[in-house]
Coordinates of C-alpha atoms in Angstrom, one line a residue:
M1 CA 106.1 114.5 95.1
Q2 CA 107.2 115.7 98.6
H3 CA 105.8 114.4 101.8
L4 CA 104.1 117.1 103.9
D5 CA 106.7 116.7 106.7
L6 CA 109.5 117.6 104.3
Q7 CA 107.6 120.6 103.1
V8 CA 107.1 121.7 106.7
M9 CA 110.8 121.4 107.6
E10 CA 112.0 123.1 104.4
Q11 CA 109.6 126.0 105.0
A12 CA 110.6 126.2 108.6
L13 CA 114.3 126.3 107.6
Q14 CA 113.7 129.0 105.0
W15 CA 111.8 131.2 107.6
A16 CA 114.6 130.6 110.1
R17 CA 117.1 131.8 107.6
D18 CA 115.0 134.9 106.9
G19 CA 114.8 135.7 110.6
H20 CA 111.1 135.0 111.2
E21 CA 109.6 134.0 114.5
V22 CA 107.7 130.8 114.0
W23 CA 105.3 128.4 115.7
L24 CA 105.9 124.6 115.2
C25 CA 102.8 122.5 115.9
T26 CA 103.0 118.7 116.3
V27 CA 100.0 116.3 116.8
L28 CA 100.8 114.4 120.0
S29 CA 97.8 112.2 120.3
T30 CA 94.4 111.6 118.8
F31 CA 91.3 110.1 120.4
G32 CA 88.5 108.6 118.3
S33 CA 88.6 109.4 114.6
A34 CA 91.1 112.0 113.5
P35 CA 92.3 112.9 110.0
R36 CA 96.0 113.3 110.9
P37 CA 98.2 110.9 112.9
P38 CA 100.5 111.6 115.8
G39 CA 103.6 113.3 114.6
A40 CA 101.8 115.4 111.9
M41 CA 103.3 118.9 111.8
L42 CA 102.4 122.5 110.9
I43 CA 104.7 125.5 110.8
A44 CA 103.2 129.0 111.0
R45 CA 104.2 132.7 111.2
A46 CA 102.5 135.4 113.2
D47 CA 100.9 136.8 110.0
G48 CA 99.0 133.6 109.3
A49 CA 101.3 132.1 106.7
Y50 CA 101.7 128.4 107.2
T51 CA 102.7 125.0 105.8
G52 CA 101.4 121.6 107.0
S53 CA 98.3 120.2 108.5
L54 CA 96.9 119.2 111.9
S55 CA 93.4 118.1 111.1
G56 CA 92.8 118.9 107.4
G57 CA 90.7 122.0 108.1
C58 CA 89.1 123.8 111.0
V59 CA 91.6 123.2 113.7
E60 CA 94.2 125.0 111.6
E61 CA 91.7 127.8 111.1
E62 CA 91.2 128.1 114.9
F63 CA 94.9 128.0 115.6
L64 CA 95.8 130.6 113.0
A65 CA 93.0 132.9 114.1
S66 CA 94.2 132.7 117.7
L67 CA 97.8 133.2 116.6
C68 CA 97.0 136.4 114.7
R69 CA 95.2 137.7 117.8
G70 CA 98.5 137.3 119.7
A71 CA 98.0 133.9 121.4
F72 CA 100.6 131.2 122.1
R73 CA 103.3 133.4 123.6
D74 CA 104.7 130.6 125.8
T75 CA 107.9 128.9 124.5
V76 CA 106.1 125.5 124.6
Q77 CA 102.6 124.5 125.5
I78 CA 100.1 121.6 124.9
I79 CA 96.6 122.4 123.6
R80 CA 93.6 120.1 123.2
Y81 CA 91.1 120.5 120.5
G82 CA 87.7 118.8 120.5
D83 CA 87.3 118.3 124.3
D84 CA 83.5 118.5 124.0
E85 CA 80.8 118.0 121.5
D86 CA 80.5 121.7 120.7
E87 CA 84.2 121.9 119.9
R88 CA 84.1 118.7 117.8
R89 CA 81.2 120.2 115.8
R90 CA 82.9 123.5 115.4
F91 CA 86.2 122.0 114.3
R92 CA 84.4 119.4 112.1
L93 CA 86.2 116.6 113.8
P94 CA 84.7 113.0 113.3
C95 CA 82.7 111.4 116.0
D96 CA 84.5 111.4 119.4
G97 CA 87.6 113.0 117.6
M98 CA 90.0 114.9 119.7
L99 CA 93.6 116.2 119.1
Q100 CA 96.4 117.0 121.6
V101 CA 98.9 119.4 120.0
L102 CA 102.3 120.6 121.0
I103 CA 102.9 124.2 120.1
E104 CA 106.4 125.6 120.1
R105 CA 107.2 129.3 119.7
R106 CA 110.6 129.6 118.2
L107 CA 112.7 132.8 117.8
P108 CA 115.3 133.0 115.1
S109 CA 118.7 131.8 116.3
Q110 CA 121.6 129.7 115.2
D111 CA 120.6 126.9 117.6
W112 CA 117.1 126.8 116.1
L113 CA 118.5 126.9 112.6
S114 CA 120.9 124.0 113.4
H115 CA 118.1 122.0 115.0
L116 CA 115.9 122.4 111.9
Q117 CA 118.8 121.4 109.7
S118 CA 119.2 118.2 111.7
L119 CA 115.5 117.5 111.5
L120 CA 115.5 117.9 107.7
A121 CA 118.6 115.6 107.4
T122 CA 116.8 113.0 109.5
L123 CA 113.8 113.1 107.2
H124 CA 116.1 112.6 104.2
G125 CA 118.3 110.1 106.0
Q126 CA 118.3 106.4 106.7
Q127 CA 117.3 106.1 110.4
R128 CA 114.7 107.5 112.7
Q129 CA 115.5 109.7 115.7
L130 CA 113.8 110.7 118.9
R131 CA 113.1 114.4 119.3
R132 CA 112.7 115.5 123.0
V133 CA 111.2 118.9 123.9
D134 CA 111.4 120.0 127.5
L135 CA 108.1 121.4 128.6
T136 CA 109.8 123.6 131.3
T137 CA 112.7 125.1 129.4
G138 CA 111.6 124.6 125.8
E139 CA 115.0 122.9 125.0
A140 CA 114.7 120.6 121.9
T141 CA 117.2 117.8 121.4
L142 CA 117.7 114.8 119.1
H143 CA 118.6 111.3 120.3
A144 CA 119.0 107.7 118.9
D145 CA 115.5 106.2 118.5
Q146 CA 114.9 102.9 120.4
G147 CA 111.3 102.5 119.1
G148 CA 108.0 103.1 120.6
E149 CA 105.0 105.4 120.2
A150 CA 105.0 108.1 117.5
A151 CA 104.6 110.8 120.1
R152 CA 104.1 110.9 123.9
V153 CA 104.3 113.1 127.0
K154 CA 106.7 111.7 129.6
D155 CA 108.0 113.4 132.8
E156 CA 107.6 117.0 131.7
Q157 CA 109.1 116.1 128.3
V158 CA 107.5 115.5 124.9
E159 CA 109.0 112.7 122.8
I160 CA 108.4 112.6 119.1
R161 CA 109.8 110.1 116.7
I162 CA 110.9 111.5 113.4
G163 CA 112.5 109.9 110.4
P164 CA 112.4 109.2 106.7
V165 CA 109.0 109.3 105.0
L166 CA 107.4 106.1 103.9
R167 CA 109.2 105.2 100.6
L168 CA 107.5 102.9 98.1
L169 CA 110.1 101.3 95.9
L170 CA 108.5 99.7 92.9
A171 CA 110.8 97.0 91.5
G172 CA 109.7 97.0 87.9
V173 CA 106.8 98.6 85.9
S174 CA 103.5 97.0 85.4
P175 CA 99.8 98.1 85.4
V176 CA 99.5 97.1 89.1
A177 CA 102.7 99.2 89.9
R178 CA 101.2 102.2 88.2
I179 CA 98.1 102.1 90.3
C180 CA 100.1 101.4 93.5
A181 CA 102.0 104.6 92.7
S182 CA 98.8 106.5 92.4
Y183 CA 97.5 105.2 95.7
A184 CA 100.9 105.9 97.3
R185 CA 100.9 109.5 96.1
E186 CA 97.5 110.1 97.9
L187 CA 99.1 108.6 101.0
G188 CA 102.0 111.0 100.9
C189 CA 104.7 108.4 100.1
E190 CA 108.0 109.0 98.4
I191 CA 107.8 107.0 95.2
I192 CA 110.7 105.4 93.4
A193 CA 110.3 103.2 90.3
C194 CA 113.2 101.2 88.8
D195 CA 113.1 99.2 85.6
P196 CA 115.9 98.8 82.9
R197 CA 113.6 97.6 80.2
E198 CA 113.3 100.0 77.2
E199 CA 109.5 99.7 77.0
A200 CA 109.2 100.8 80.7
Q201 CA 111.0 104.1 80.3
G202 CA 109.2 107.5 80.7
E203 CA 107.0 108.5 83.6
L204 CA 105.3 105.9 85.7
I205 CA 102.7 108.5 86.7
D206 CA 102.8 112.3 86.4
N207 CA 106.2 113.6 87.7
I208 CA 107.4 110.1 88.8
P209 CA 110.1 109.0 86.3
V210 CA 111.2 105.5 85.9
Q211 CA 114.8 105.1 86.7
P212 CA 116.5 103.0 84.0
V213 CA 118.3 100.6 86.4
L214 CA 117.8 97.2 87.8
P215 CA 115.9 97.4 91.0
S216 CA 118.4 95.1 92.6
L217 CA 121.2 97.5 91.8
Y218 CA 119.3 100.5 93.2
I219 CA 118.6 98.5 96.4
A220 CA 122.2 97.4 96.7
S221 CA 123.4 101.0 96.4
G222 CA 121.6 102.0 99.6
G223 CA 118.1 102.6 98.2
C224 CA 116.3 101.2 101.2
H225 CA 115.9 102.6 104.7
E226 CA 113.8 101.4 107.6
T227 CA 110.6 103.0 106.3
T228 CA 110.9 101.6 102.8
A229 CA 108.5 99.1 101.2
V230 CA 109.9 97.1 98.3
V231 CA 107.2 95.7 96.1
A232 CA 107.9 93.5 93.1
L233 CA 105.0 93.4 90.7
T234 CA 106.2 92.4 87.2
H235 CA 105.9 88.5 87.2
D236 CA 109.4 88.6 85.7
P237 CA 111.8 86.6 87.9
R238 CA 114.8 88.4 86.3
I239 CA 113.5 91.6 88.0
D240 CA 111.5 90.3 90.9
D241 CA 113.8 87.7 92.3
L242 CA 117.0 89.8 92.1
A243 CA 115.2 92.6 93.9
L244 CA 114.1 90.3 96.6
M245 CA 117.6 88.8 97.1
E246 CA 118.9 92.3 97.7
A247 CA 116.0 93.7 99.7
V248 CA 116.2 91.0 102.5
H249 CA 119.7 92.4 103.3
T250 CA 118.3 95.9 104.0
P251 CA 116.3 97.4 106.8
A252 CA 113.2 97.7 104.6
F253 CA 110.1 97.2 106.8
Y254 CA 108.1 95.6 104.0
I255 CA 109.2 93.3 101.1
G256 CA 106.6 91.7 98.9
V257 CA 106.1 90.0 95.5
M258 CA 103.1 89.3 93.4
G259 CA 102.1 85.7 92.5
S260 CA 99.8 82.9 93.4
V261 CA 100.3 80.6 96.3
R262 CA 101.7 78.0 94.0
T263 CA 104.1 80.4 92.3
S264 CA 105.2 81.8 95.6
A265 CA 106.1 78.3 96.8
K266 CA 108.2 77.8 93.7
R267 CA 109.8 81.2 94.1
A268 CA 110.7 80.5 97.8
E269 CA 112.4 77.2 96.7
R270 CA 114.3 79.1 93.9
L271 CA 115.4 81.9 96.2
K272 CA 116.9 79.3 98.6
R273 CA 118.5 77.2 95.9
V274 CA 119.8 80.0 93.6
G275 CA 119.9 83.0 95.8
G276 CA 121.2 81.3 99.0
L277 CA 118.5 82.9 101.1
S278 CA 117.9 81.5 104.6
D279 CA 114.5 80.5 106.0
E280 CA 114.6 83.7 108.1
E281 CA 115.2 85.8 105.0
I282 CA 112.4 84.0 103.1
Q283 CA 110.1 84.7 106.0
R284 CA 110.6 88.5 105.6
I285 CA 109.0 88.3 102.1
H286 CA 105.3 88.8 101.8
M287 CA 104.3 86.3 99.1
P288 CA 101.7 86.3 97.8
I289 CA 101.8 90.1 98.4
G290 CA 98.9 92.0 99.8
L291 CA 95.8 91.4 101.9
G292 CA 93.5 88.5 100.8
L293 CA 90.7 90.5 99.3
G294 CA 89.9 88.2 96.4
S295 CA 91.4 90.8 94.1
K296 CA 91.2 90.2 90.4
T297 CA 91.8 93.5 88.5
P298 CA 95.0 95.6 88.6
A299 CA 93.2 98.2 90.7
E300 CA 92.0 95.6 93.2
I301 CA 95.4 94.0 93.4
A302 CA 97.0 97.4 93.9
L303 CA 94.5 98.2 96.7
A304 CA 95.3 94.9 98.4
V305 CA 99.1 95.6 98.1
M306 CA 98.9 99.2 99.5
A307 CA 96.5 98.1 102.3
D308 CA 99.0 95.5 103.4
V309 CA 101.9 97.9 103.3
L310 CA 100.0 100.4 105.4
R311 CA 98.9 97.6 107.8
V312 CA 102.6 96.7 108.5
Y313 CA 103.7 100.3 108.6
R314 CA 101.1 101.0 111.3
G315 CA 102.1 97.9 113.2
K316 CA 98.8 96.0 112.8
A317 CA 98.7 92.2 112.8
R318 CA 96.4 90.6 110.2
D319 CA 94.1 89.2 113.0
E320 CA 93.6 92.8 114.2
L321 CA 91.8 93.8 111.0

């Protein structure tokens, strides 16, 4: 399973190598309800071939139709879709939905090829970067990311944060883990499952193999970056606890483990006593994992887990829900 951003960058790189003129579109902001978040990308050629998504439908159709008619000849420009009710109806945007999109026209060159290679390396890497596009000159550069909005316009420059796709690292196989993987696939996550137990081997879900290694060893070998969520869902402390002990020493944005309030309190004490974890490290662990939805079945528990992962990923406090 490849995240759509990776598909866009790989296609852009292939077209650049083949000498094609391309248009790279990036969602800068959304107002009201919108199907795709800021930072979502689409790459297209003048003949209408494309990869990626801006809205999940009609905005892409409008853009491609205009492109085939010879529009978008500027090196960079910002276009708004859904400014009025008629446009929202035509583009099938949800109520009050509106998109602001950066459109870059890029000719084949070594500089463009190198820039795309750097973007792809960032998506596969360990840290996020800030991409700046000058609205006057069209120059695109990469810088160290200091955090902030996913995309914004500032002083005749567009700033877009780009980095590794959301990775779900499943520490051990269980019925809940399998359903989490299914939800994660629909969310476009990279999915990694680790479990050394013989009975866990094979595919977790279609095309997602279980790696026959202790999750803790995978984590210790550099398996987590800053957009990784580590979830331990086996109820086996030999797998869960070791994974947690390693995960707290990584930049993973979410670390969680399944268990009741009572079990979680015992685990916290054990992680301090046996694992030597500090209070700050214990505080990084979501236990019990997930939103408090009163979940009972594996599907309900998985829903609560993935909802909480997404909540933290989007920077939402529990009291904002």
